[in-house]
Amino acid sequence: MEILKTYKLYIGGQFPRTESGRSYLVSSLAGEPLANACLASRKDIRNAVQVARKAHGAWAAKTALNRSQIIYRIAEMLEARKGQFIDELSEAGFGMEEANAEILSCIDRCVYYAGWADKFQALISSVNPVASSHFNFSTPEPMGVVGVLACQNTPLIGFISQILPIIIGGNTVVVLANSKMPLSAISFCEVLATSDVPGGVVNVLTGSIDELLPTLASHMDVNALSLATVSNMPKVFEAQELAIENLKRTQLLVHDFKNQDAQGMEFITDFQEIKTTWHPIEQIAGGAGAY
Amino acid sequence: MNHPSISTELSSLLLSSPSIDQIGALERIARIQSRSIKGAAKLQGLRMALSMIDLTTLEGKDTTGKVRQMCYKAQHLHDQADGLPTVAAVCVYPSFVAEAKKALGTSGIKVASVSTAFPSGQASFEIKRLDTQFAIDNGADEIDMVISRGRFLSGDYQFVYDEIAAIKAICGPVRLKVIFETGELDTLDQVRRVSDLAIGAGADFIKTSTGKIQPAATFPVVLTMLGAIKDHFDKTGQMVGMKPAGGISSSKLALQHLLMVKEVLGEAWLTNEYYRFGASSLANDLLMQYQKQLTGRYQSATYFSID
């Protein structure tokens, strides 16, 4: 007898079942039953945000180089296991060629953002001219915990294209996976768990977007939102409105994530705050300032 | 080894102290923990828990500034929210009692002071007496004393009993809470025995821990102590208070503790005259849950004062 696997959530580096004990059936594009996935609840969101907040300090404090190494490690692990991911997609009803292309672009994207990790800061930082005895400079800082509504059209490339630029900049994420095709995202979490990505940096929930998105969008401890457009646009607009209360920055994505224009430095800086520092400098004997 | 002599009064107290069925205690706790409180009952529970807090700072690095700040927090838990109570008391070292008393003014919030060479209790009785007297002279409304665990564990029950009785005599009308440091007592039988002993010696409240040692206020320990309070009440009609301290940092745990009190002792104990939480971080979690109930939004620590 064939047994359908029940995929679990990914929270704090662990794979727990949903606190609610619920699950739902995931089918292939042709309507064949594939597996069960957790139907996450509001409390799972609460738990995920809590661990994402806890993980943020240490993740942001790592050197950019170290984050780069860790993201590059994801690419290596994904490369080693790409057969599994391609099989999974073809079982879900994708053609071999399409599945192959999707996974290869996922690996590319990891390498691409690993490269950006220690470079974007220099490009968007500045030393500012001021009319006083100050050395005045602006540098980017991560925003904190970012809520992500993953692309609902692709199983993995959208998911990866959204989270990588957010975490490479030192943020942590709570992701609502593709509701109809959540399996690849959860399998990808197994890669994350074995790639030196600290627990809590990426947290993934599966379930109903209608049920979960308002809770995530209204959560006061979530600092920003990345929303990939879904068929149910009113839900996205509702999320934008709920985000106002604590001034979450909201990113709306309408990209075809397989394209090259779905990657770039702007996806990183969308989730950076600029901090400007005024550092007093001494002017000796009326001489000109050093800066 | 010489067995210390024990008075007839204490000996009958100890003989009637039952042993604890640990498996039964765990099952009962599991049943209480499986219940969930929602909606209006949860709001009421959260408010009640807030009103029972002894807001505590007991660090070597405490300063008058820190104590003043905590006293402000005690009176203004979260000014954005309506209908919130204040905490029951602030709990500080004897050297900060005067400062706390001044800062709390006429708010009605009590000042509790630890004493008797807290947290170890390793000092001569003369020092413990002066420690307690100093706190009371400075205006302490309540005294949280520690027992001599070493003496208790070596079987010198009379010493522990007499010490509590002597401190109670100094306290007079000042409420006396007796801290057992259950994390050092190892078994539930020991916890029950020391509970009976302390209640017999005149404790107004019994308290689990100093907060310096883990485990602290675990459910089995608290259930055992509540059982001692219940038996004493059934026998004498006197109500003794309970204060779990240390390790209760979430609203969920606090509400489960309240459920346990209601089930074991009944509603008469659900007031800060007879029940307290010794805590520092619990208050903010209760406030965040309270705001969540009111607004429907999960809250962020960013919007709540630290202390």
Coordinates of C-alpha atoms in Angstrom, one line a residue:
Chain A
M1 CA 0.0 0.0 0.0
E2 CA 1.3 3.4 -0.9
I3 CA 1.4 5.8 2.0
L4 CA 1.1 9.6 1.5
K5 CA 3.8 11.5 3.3
T6 CA 2.7 14.4 5.5
Y7 CA 5.0 17.3 5.0
K8 CA 5.6 19.4 8.1
L9 CA 6.3 23.0 8.8
Y10 CA 9.8 24.5 9.2
I11 CA 10.0 26.7 12.3
G12 CA 13.2 27.6 14.2
G13 CA 15.3 25.0 12.4
Q14 CA 12.8 22.2 13.4
F15 CA 10.1 20.4 11.5
P16 CA 7.1 20.6 13.8
R17 CA 3.5 19.6 12.9
T18 CA 1.1 22.5 13.0
E19 CA -0.1 23.4 16.4
S20 CA -3.6 22.9 15.2
G21 CA -3.1 19.3 14.2
R22 CA -4.8 20.0 10.8
S23 CA -3.6 18.9 7.3
Y24 CA -4.7 19.2 3.7
L25 CA -4.3 17.1 0.6
V26 CA -1.9 18.3 -2.0
S27 CA -2.5 17.1 -5.6
S28 CA -0.5 17.1 -8.8
L29 CA -1.4 19.4 -11.7
A30 CA -3.4 16.5 -13.1
G31 CA -5.3 16.1 -9.8
E32 CA -3.6 13.0 -8.5
P33 CA -3.1 12.9 -4.7
L34 CA 0.6 13.6 -4.0
A35 CA 1.0 14.1 -0.2
N36 CA -0.5 15.8 2.8
A37 CA 0.7 19.2 4.0
C38 CA 0.1 21.0 7.3
L39 CA -2.8 23.4 7.4
A40 CA -1.0 26.0 9.6
S41 CA -2.9 28.2 12.1
R42 CA -2.5 31.7 13.5
K43 CA -0.6 30.2 16.5
D44 CA 2.0 28.7 14.1
I45 CA 2.5 32.2 12.8
R46 CA 2.9 33.6 16.3
N47 CA 5.5 30.9 17.1
A48 CA 7.3 31.5 13.8
V49 CA 7.6 35.2 14.3
Q50 CA 8.8 34.7 17.8
V51 CA 11.7 32.5 16.7
A52 CA 12.4 34.7 13.7
R53 CA 12.7 37.7 16.0
K54 CA 15.0 35.7 18.3
A55 CA 17.2 34.6 15.4
H56 CA 17.5 38.1 13.9
G57 CA 20.2 39.6 16.2
A58 CA 22.7 36.9 15.7
W59 CA 22.0 36.6 11.9
A60 CA 22.4 40.3 11.4
A61 CA 25.6 40.3 13.5
K62 CA 27.3 37.8 11.3
T63 CA 29.7 39.2 8.8
A64 CA 28.5 39.7 5.3
L65 CA 31.2 37.3 4.1
N66 CA 29.9 34.6 6.4
R67 CA 26.3 35.1 5.2
S68 CA 27.7 34.8 1.6
Q69 CA 29.4 31.6 2.5
I70 CA 26.2 30.2 4.0
I71 CA 24.0 31.1 0.9
Y72 CA 26.7 29.6 -1.3
R73 CA 26.5 26.5 0.7
I74 CA 22.7 26.3 -0.1
A75 CA 23.6 26.3 -3.8
E76 CA 26.1 23.4 -3.2
M77 CA 23.5 21.4 -1.2
L78 CA 20.8 22.0 -3.8
E79 CA 23.2 21.0 -6.5
A80 CA 23.9 17.7 -4.7
R81 CA 20.2 17.0 -4.3
K82 CA 18.8 18.4 -7.5
G83 CA 17.7 14.9 -8.7
Q84 CA 15.3 14.7 -5.8
F85 CA 13.8 18.1 -6.6
I86 CA 13.5 17.4 -10.3
D87 CA 11.7 14.1 -9.5
E88 CA 9.4 15.8 -7.1
L89 CA 8.4 18.4 -9.7
S90 CA 7.9 15.8 -12.4
E91 CA 5.7 13.8 -10.0
A92 CA 3.7 17.0 -9.4
G93 CA 3.0 17.1 -13.1
F94 CA 5.8 19.4 -14.5
G95 CA 7.6 18.3 -17.7
M96 CA 11.2 17.1 -17.2
E97 CA 12.6 20.0 -19.1
E98 CA 10.6 22.5 -17.2
A99 CA 11.5 20.9 -13.9
N100 CA 15.1 20.8 -14.8
A101 CA 15.1 24.5 -15.8
E102 CA 13.4 25.6 -12.6
I103 CA 15.9 23.8 -10.3
L104 CA 18.9 25.0 -12.3
S105 CA 17.7 28.6 -12.1
C106 CA 17.2 28.1 -8.3
I107 CA 20.8 27.1 -8.0
D108 CA 21.9 30.1 -10.1
R109 CA 20.0 32.4 -7.9
C110 CA 21.7 31.2 -4.8
V111 CA 25.1 31.8 -6.3
Y112 CA 24.0 35.2 -7.6
Y113 CA 22.9 36.5 -4.2
A114 CA 25.8 34.8 -2.4
G115 CA 27.9 37.2 -4.5
W116 CA 25.9 40.2 -3.5
A117 CA 26.2 39.6 0.2
D118 CA 29.2 41.9 0.9
K119 CA 28.9 44.2 -2.1
F120 CA 25.6 46.1 -1.9
Q121 CA 26.6 47.9 1.2
A122 CA 29.4 49.8 -0.5
L123 CA 27.1 50.7 -3.4
I124 CA 24.3 52.3 -1.3
S125 CA 26.4 53.8 1.5
S126 CA 27.5 57.4 1.4
V127 CA 29.6 60.0 3.1
N128 CA 27.6 63.1 3.2
P129 CA 28.8 66.7 3.1
V130 CA 27.5 68.6 6.1
A131 CA 28.2 72.2 7.2
S132 CA 29.5 71.4 10.7
S133 CA 32.3 69.6 12.4
H134 CA 30.9 66.1 11.7
F135 CA 31.8 63.1 9.8
N136 CA 28.4 62.2 8.4
F137 CA 27.8 58.8 6.8
S138 CA 24.9 56.6 5.8
T139 CA 24.9 52.8 5.8
P140 CA 22.2 50.2 5.3
E141 CA 20.9 48.0 8.2
P142 CA 18.5 45.0 8.0
M143 CA 14.8 45.8 8.9
G144 CA 14.2 42.8 11.1
V145 CA 11.6 40.2 10.6
V146 CA 10.0 40.1 7.1
G147 CA 6.8 38.4 6.3
V148 CA 6.7 36.7 2.9
L149 CA 3.7 35.6 0.8
A150 CA 5.5 33.4 -1.7
C151 CA 4.8 33.3 -5.4
Q152 CA 1.6 31.2 -5.9
N153 CA 2.4 30.3 -9.5
T154 CA 5.8 28.5 -9.2
P155 CA 6.8 25.8 -6.8
L156 CA 10.3 26.9 -5.9
I157 CA 11.9 29.6 -8.0
G158 CA 9.6 32.3 -6.8
F159 CA 10.0 31.2 -3.2
I160 CA 13.8 31.3 -3.5
S161 CA 13.9 34.5 -5.4
Q162 CA 12.0 36.2 -2.7
I163 CA 13.7 35.0 0.4
L164 CA 17.4 35.1 -0.7
P165 CA 17.7 38.8 -1.1
I166 CA 15.9 39.4 2.2
I167 CA 18.0 37.1 4.3
I168 CA 21.3 37.9 2.6
G169 CA 20.8 41.5 3.9
G170 CA 20.5 40.2 7.5
N171 CA 16.8 39.9 7.9
T172 CA 14.9 36.8 9.0
V173 CA 11.7 35.6 7.3
V174 CA 8.4 34.0 8.0
V175 CA 7.1 32.6 4.7
L176 CA 3.7 31.5 3.6
A177 CA 4.5 28.9 0.9
N178 CA 2.7 28.3 -2.3
S179 CA -0.6 27.0 -1.1
K180 CA -1.4 24.5 -3.9
M181 CA 2.3 23.4 -4.5
P182 CA 3.9 23.6 -1.1
L183 CA 6.0 20.4 -1.2
S184 CA 9.2 21.7 -2.9
A185 CA 9.4 24.6 -0.5
I186 CA 9.3 22.2 2.5
S187 CA 11.8 19.9 0.8
F188 CA 14.0 23.0 0.3
C189 CA 13.9 23.6 4.0
E190 CA 15.7 20.2 4.4
V191 CA 18.5 21.8 2.4
L192 CA 18.4 24.9 4.5
A193 CA 18.6 22.8 7.7
T194 CA 21.8 21.2 6.4
S195 CA 23.4 24.3 5.0
D196 CA 24.6 26.1 8.1
V197 CA 21.6 28.5 7.9
P198 CA 20.9 29.1 11.6
G199 CA 17.5 27.9 12.9
G200 CA 14.9 30.6 12.8
V201 CA 16.4 32.6 9.9
V202 CA 13.9 31.0 7.5
N203 CA 10.6 29.8 8.7
V204 CA 8.0 28.3 6.4
L205 CA 4.3 27.6 6.9
T206 CA 1.9 25.9 4.6
G207 CA -1.8 26.3 4.5
S208 CA -4.6 28.7 3.5
I209 CA -3.4 32.1 2.4
D210 CA -6.8 33.6 3.1
E211 CA -6.6 32.4 6.7
L212 CA -2.9 33.1 7.4
L213 CA -2.1 36.3 5.5
P214 CA -4.1 38.8 7.6
T215 CA -2.5 37.5 10.8
L216 CA 1.0 37.8 9.3
A217 CA 0.2 41.2 7.9
S218 CA -1.2 42.6 11.1
H219 CA 1.5 41.2 13.4
M220 CA 3.1 44.1 15.2
D221 CA 6.5 42.3 15.4
V222 CA 6.8 41.9 11.6
N223 CA 8.7 44.8 10.1
A224 CA 8.1 44.4 6.4
L225 CA 6.1 42.4 3.9
S226 CA 7.0 40.9 0.5
L227 CA 3.9 40.0 -1.3
A228 CA 3.9 38.1 -4.6
T229 CA 0.7 38.7 -6.5
V230 CA -1.9 35.9 -6.2
S231 CA -5.1 35.3 -8.0
N232 CA -7.0 36.6 -4.9
M233 CA -5.8 40.2 -5.1
P234 CA -8.3 41.6 -2.6
K235 CA -6.5 39.5 0.0
V236 CA -3.2 41.3 -0.9
F237 CA -4.8 44.7 -0.7
E238 CA -6.2 43.7 2.7
A239 CA -2.7 42.8 3.8
Q240 CA -1.4 46.1 2.6
E241 CA -3.9 47.9 4.7
L242 CA -3.3 45.8 7.8
A243 CA 0.4 46.5 7.4
I244 CA -0.2 50.3 7.9
E245 CA -0.6 50.1 11.7
N246 CA 3.1 49.6 12.4
L247 CA 4.3 51.1 9.1
K248 CA 5.5 47.9 7.6
R249 CA 7.3 48.5 4.3
T250 CA 5.4 46.4 1.7
Q251 CA 6.9 45.1 -1.5
L252 CA 4.5 43.9 -4.3
L253 CA 6.1 41.6 -6.8
V254 CA 4.6 40.8 -10.2
H255 CA 7.6 39.3 -11.7
D256 CA 7.9 36.1 -13.7
F257 CA 10.5 34.7 -11.4
K258 CA 12.2 32.6 -14.0
N259 CA 13.4 35.7 -15.8
Q260 CA 16.6 37.5 -15.1
D261 CA 14.8 40.7 -14.2
A262 CA 13.5 38.9 -11.1
Q263 CA 17.0 39.3 -9.5
G264 CA 19.0 42.4 -8.6
M265 CA 20.4 44.5 -5.9
E266 CA 17.1 46.4 -5.5
F267 CA 15.5 43.2 -4.2
I268 CA 18.1 43.4 -1.3
T269 CA 17.8 47.1 -0.6
D270 CA 14.0 46.9 -0.5
F271 CA 14.5 45.4 3.0
Q272 CA 17.3 47.7 4.3
E273 CA 16.9 50.8 6.3
I274 CA 19.4 53.6 5.9
K275 CA 21.1 54.7 9.1
T276 CA 22.9 58.1 9.1
T277 CA 25.5 58.7 11.8
W278 CA 26.9 62.1 12.8
H279 CA 30.3 61.6 14.2
P280 CA 31.9 64.6 15.8
I281 CA 35.4 65.5 14.4
E282 CA 37.9 67.7 15.9
Q283 CA 39.1 70.8 14.1
I284 CA 42.6 71.6 15.2
A285 CA 43.7 75.2 15.3
G286 CA 41.0 76.3 12.8
G287 CA 42.4 74.0 10.2
A288 CA 40.1 72.4 7.6
G289 CA 38.1 69.3 8.6
A290 CA 39.5 66.0 7.4
Y291 CA 36.3 65.1 5.6
Chain B
M1 CA 25.5 11.7 64.0
N2 CA 23.4 13.2 66.8
H3 CA 19.8 13.5 65.8
P4 CA 18.7 17.0 66.7
S5 CA 15.9 17.0 69.3
I6 CA 12.5 17.9 68.0
S7 CA 9.6 19.4 70.0
T8 CA 6.4 17.4 70.4
E9 CA 4.5 20.1 68.5
L10 CA 6.8 19.9 65.5
S11 CA 7.1 16.1 65.6
S12 CA 3.3 15.7 65.4
L13 CA 3.3 18.2 62.5
L14 CA 6.0 16.2 60.6
L15 CA 4.3 12.8 61.3
S16 CA 1.1 14.0 59.8
S17 CA 2.9 15.3 56.7
P18 CA 1.9 12.9 53.9
S19 CA 4.1 11.6 51.1
I20 CA 3.3 12.7 47.6
D21 CA 2.1 10.5 44.7
Q22 CA 4.3 11.9 42.0
I23 CA 2.6 10.1 39.1
G24 CA -0.8 11.2 40.3
A25 CA 0.4 14.8 40.6
L26 CA 1.8 14.7 37.0
E27 CA -1.5 13.4 35.6
R28 CA -3.5 16.0 37.4
I29 CA -1.3 18.7 36.0
A30 CA -1.5 17.3 32.5
R31 CA -5.3 17.5 32.8
I32 CA -5.2 21.1 33.9
Q33 CA -2.7 22.1 31.2
S34 CA -4.9 20.6 28.5
R35 CA -7.6 23.2 29.2
S36 CA -7.6 26.4 27.2
I37 CA -9.1 29.7 28.2
K38 CA -10.4 32.0 25.6
G39 CA -12.2 35.3 25.0
A40 CA -13.6 37.2 27.9
A41 CA -12.4 34.6 30.5
K42 CA -8.9 35.0 29.1
L43 CA -9.0 38.8 29.4
Q44 CA -10.2 38.5 33.0
G45 CA -7.5 35.9 33.7
L46 CA -4.8 38.2 32.2
R47 CA -5.9 41.1 34.3
M48 CA -6.1 39.0 37.4
A49 CA -2.5 37.6 36.8
L50 CA -1.3 41.2 36.4
S51 CA -2.8 42.2 39.7
M52 CA -1.0 39.3 41.4
I53 CA 2.5 40.1 40.3
D54 CA 5.3 40.9 42.6
L55 CA 7.4 42.9 40.2
T56 CA 10.9 41.9 41.1
T57 CA 14.5 43.0 40.8
L58 CA 17.0 41.2 42.9
E59 CA 20.4 41.7 41.2
G60 CA 23.7 42.7 42.6
K61 CA 23.8 45.5 40.1
D62 CA 20.5 47.0 41.2
T63 CA 20.6 50.8 41.7
T64 CA 18.1 53.3 43.1
G65 CA 17.5 54.4 39.5
K66 CA 16.6 50.9 38.5
V67 CA 14.3 50.6 41.5
R68 CA 12.6 53.9 40.8
Q69 CA 12.1 52.9 37.2
M70 CA 10.5 49.6 38.2
C71 CA 8.2 51.4 40.7
Y72 CA 7.0 53.6 37.8
K73 CA 6.3 50.5 35.7
A74 CA 4.4 49.0 38.7
Q75 CA 2.0 51.9 38.6
H76 CA 1.9 52.4 34.8
L77 CA 1.9 49.0 33.3
H78 CA 0.8 50.1 29.9
D79 CA -0.9 53.5 29.8
Q80 CA -2.3 53.0 26.3
A81 CA -4.6 50.3 27.6
D82 CA -7.7 51.1 29.7
G83 CA -8.9 49.1 32.7
L84 CA -5.6 47.6 33.7
P85 CA -4.8 47.0 37.4
T86 CA -1.5 47.8 39.0
V87 CA 0.8 45.0 40.2
A88 CA 0.4 43.8 43.8
A89 CA 3.9 44.7 45.0
V90 CA 7.4 45.3 44.1
C91 CA 10.1 43.0 45.5
V92 CA 13.5 44.4 46.2
Y93 CA 16.6 44.0 48.5
P94 CA 16.3 45.6 51.9
S95 CA 18.7 48.4 50.9
F96 CA 16.1 49.7 48.3
V97 CA 13.0 49.5 50.5
A98 CA 13.0 53.1 51.5
E99 CA 13.5 54.2 47.8
A100 CA 10.7 52.0 46.6
K101 CA 8.4 53.1 49.4
K102 CA 9.0 56.7 48.4
A103 CA 8.5 56.0 44.7
L104 CA 5.3 54.2 45.2
G105 CA 3.8 56.9 47.5
T106 CA 0.1 56.5 47.9
S107 CA -0.5 54.0 45.0
G108 CA -1.4 51.2 47.4
I109 CA 1.3 49.0 45.8
K110 CA 3.1 47.1 48.5
V111 CA 6.8 46.9 49.0
A112 CA 8.1 43.4 49.6
S113 CA 11.7 43.0 50.8
V114 CA 13.7 39.8 50.7
S115 CA 15.6 39.2 53.9
T116 CA 17.5 36.7 56.1
A117 CA 20.7 36.8 53.9
F118 CA 18.8 36.2 50.7
P119 CA 19.4 34.2 48.5
S120 CA 21.6 31.6 50.3
G121 CA 20.4 32.2 53.9
Q122 CA 23.9 31.4 55.1
A123 CA 24.3 33.8 57.9
S124 CA 24.0 33.9 61.7
F125 CA 20.6 34.5 63.2
E126 CA 21.7 37.8 64.5
I127 CA 22.4 39.0 61.0
K128 CA 19.1 37.7 59.7
R129 CA 17.3 39.4 62.5
L130 CA 19.0 42.7 61.7
D131 CA 18.4 42.2 58.0
T132 CA 14.6 41.8 58.6
Q133 CA 14.4 44.6 61.2
F134 CA 16.2 47.0 58.8
A135 CA 13.7 46.2 56.0
I136 CA 10.7 46.7 58.3
D137 CA 12.1 49.9 59.8
N138 CA 12.5 51.2 56.2
G139 CA 8.8 50.6 55.6
A140 CA 8.6 47.1 54.1
D141 CA 5.0 45.8 54.0
E142 CA 6.0 42.2 53.3
I143 CA 9.1 40.1 54.1
D144 CA 10.3 37.3 51.8
M145 CA 12.6 35.2 54.0
V146 CA 14.7 32.2 52.8
I147 CA 14.9 29.0 54.9
S148 CA 18.2 27.4 55.9
R149 CA 18.2 24.6 53.2
G150 CA 21.3 23.0 54.5
R151 CA 19.8 22.6 57.9
F152 CA 16.6 21.3 56.5
L153 CA 18.3 18.8 54.3
S154 CA 20.4 17.5 57.2
G155 CA 17.3 16.9 59.2
D156 CA 17.6 19.8 61.6
Y157 CA 13.9 20.6 61.3
Q158 CA 13.6 22.2 64.7
F159 CA 16.2 24.8 63.7
V160 CA 14.4 25.7 60.5
Y161 CA 11.0 25.8 62.4
D162 CA 12.4 28.0 65.2
E163 CA 14.0 30.3 62.7
I164 CA 10.8 30.9 60.8
A165 CA 8.9 31.4 64.0
A166 CA 11.5 33.9 65.3
I167 CA 11.4 35.9 62.1
K168 CA 7.6 35.9 62.2
A169 CA 7.8 37.3 65.7
I170 CA 9.9 40.2 64.4
C171 CA 7.5 40.8 61.5
G172 CA 4.4 41.0 63.7
P173 CA 1.6 42.3 61.3
V174 CA 4.0 42.5 58.4
R175 CA 3.2 39.7 56.0
L176 CA 5.8 36.9 56.0
K177 CA 6.5 34.9 52.9
V178 CA 8.8 31.9 53.4
I179 CA 11.0 30.8 50.4
F180 CA 11.9 27.2 50.2
E181 CA 14.1 27.2 47.2
T182 CA 12.5 24.0 46.0
G183 CA 15.1 23.5 43.3
E184 CA 17.4 22.5 46.1
L185 CA 15.0 20.1 47.9
D186 CA 15.0 17.4 45.2
T187 CA 11.7 15.5 46.1
L188 CA 8.1 16.4 46.3
D189 CA 8.0 14.7 49.7
Q190 CA 10.6 17.2 51.0
V191 CA 8.5 20.0 49.5
R192 CA 5.4 18.9 51.3
R193 CA 7.3 18.4 54.5
V194 CA 8.8 21.9 54.4
S195 CA 5.4 23.4 53.5
D196 CA 3.8 21.9 56.5
L197 CA 6.7 23.0 58.7
A198 CA 6.6 26.6 57.5
I199 CA 2.9 26.9 57.8
G200 CA 3.0 25.5 61.3
A201 CA 5.7 28.0 62.2
G202 CA 3.6 30.9 61.2
A203 CA 4.2 31.7 57.5
D204 CA 1.5 33.9 55.9
F205 CA 2.7 32.9 52.4
I206 CA 4.8 30.0 51.1
K207 CA 7.0 30.7 48.1
T208 CA 8.8 28.3 45.9
S209 CA 12.1 29.9 44.9
T210 CA 14.5 32.7 45.0
G211 CA 14.7 32.9 41.2
K212 CA 18.4 32.2 41.4
I213 CA 18.2 28.4 41.0
Q214 CA 16.7 26.2 38.3
P215 CA 14.3 24.4 38.4
A216 CA 12.1 27.0 40.2
A217 CA 8.3 27.1 40.2
T218 CA 7.5 23.9 38.4
F219 CA 3.9 22.7 38.3
P220 CA 4.4 19.6 40.5
V221 CA 6.1 21.6 43.2
V222 CA 3.3 24.3 43.2
L223 CA 0.6 21.6 43.2
T224 CA 2.3 20.0 46.2
M225 CA 2.5 23.3 48.1
L226 CA -1.2 24.1 47.3
G227 CA -2.1 20.7 48.7
A228 CA -0.4 21.6 52.0
I229 CA -2.3 24.9 52.1
K230 CA -5.5 23.1 51.4
D231 CA -5.0 20.6 54.2
H232 CA -4.1 23.3 56.6
F233 CA -7.3 25.2 55.7
D234 CA -9.4 22.1 56.1
K235 CA -7.9 21.5 59.5
T236 CA -7.8 25.0 60.9
G237 CA -9.8 27.3 58.7
Q238 CA -6.8 29.5 58.2
M239 CA -5.9 30.7 54.7
V240 CA -2.2 30.7 53.8
G241 CA -1.1 32.4 50.6
M242 CA 1.0 31.0 47.8
K243 CA 3.7 32.6 45.7
P244 CA 5.3 30.7 42.8
A245 CA 8.5 32.5 41.7
G246 CA 11.0 31.9 39.0
G247 CA 10.4 30.4 35.6
I248 CA 6.8 31.7 35.0
S249 CA 7.4 34.0 32.1
S250 CA 4.5 33.4 29.7
S251 CA 0.8 34.2 30.0
K252 CA -0.1 30.6 29.2
L253 CA 1.8 29.3 32.2
A254 CA 0.4 32.0 34.4
L255 CA -3.2 31.2 33.4
Q256 CA -2.6 27.5 34.0
H257 CA -1.3 28.3 37.5
L258 CA -4.5 30.2 38.2
L259 CA -6.5 27.3 36.9
M260 CA -4.7 25.0 39.3
V261 CA -5.3 27.4 42.3
K262 CA -9.0 27.6 41.4
E263 CA -9.2 23.8 41.2
V264 CA -7.2 22.9 44.3
L265 CA -8.0 25.8 46.7
G266 CA -11.1 27.5 45.2
E267 CA -12.0 31.1 44.3
A268 CA -11.2 32.6 47.7
W269 CA -7.5 32.3 46.8
L270 CA -7.9 34.1 43.5
T271 CA -6.9 37.5 44.9
N272 CA -3.5 39.1 45.5
E273 CA -4.1 38.8 49.2
Y274 CA -3.5 35.1 48.9
Y275 CA -1.8 34.5 45.6
R276 CA 1.2 36.2 43.9
F277 CA 3.5 35.6 41.0
G278 CA 7.2 36.5 41.6
A279 CA 8.3 37.6 38.2
S280 CA 10.0 40.2 36.2
S281 CA 9.4 39.3 32.5
L282 CA 5.9 37.9 33.0
A283 CA 4.2 41.3 33.2
N284 CA 5.1 42.3 29.6
D285 CA 4.0 39.0 28.2
L286 CA 0.6 39.4 30.0
L287 CA 0.3 42.9 28.6
M288 CA 1.1 41.8 25.1
Q289 CA -1.5 39.0 25.3
Y290 CA -4.0 41.5 26.7
Q291 CA -3.4 43.9 23.8
K292 CA -3.7 41.0 21.4
Q293 CA -7.1 40.1 22.9
L294 CA -8.2 43.7 22.5
T295 CA -6.8 44.5 19.0
G296 CA -6.7 41.1 17.3
R297 CA -3.1 41.8 16.4
Y298 CA -0.1 39.9 17.7
Q299 CA 2.1 42.3 19.6
S300 CA 5.8 43.4 19.5
A301 CA 8.0 43.9 22.6
T302 CA 9.1 47.2 20.9
Y303 CA 5.9 48.9 22.0
F304 CA 6.1 48.0 25.7
S305 CA 8.3 49.5 28.3
I306 CA 11.2 47.3 29.4
D307 CA 10.7 47.9 33.1

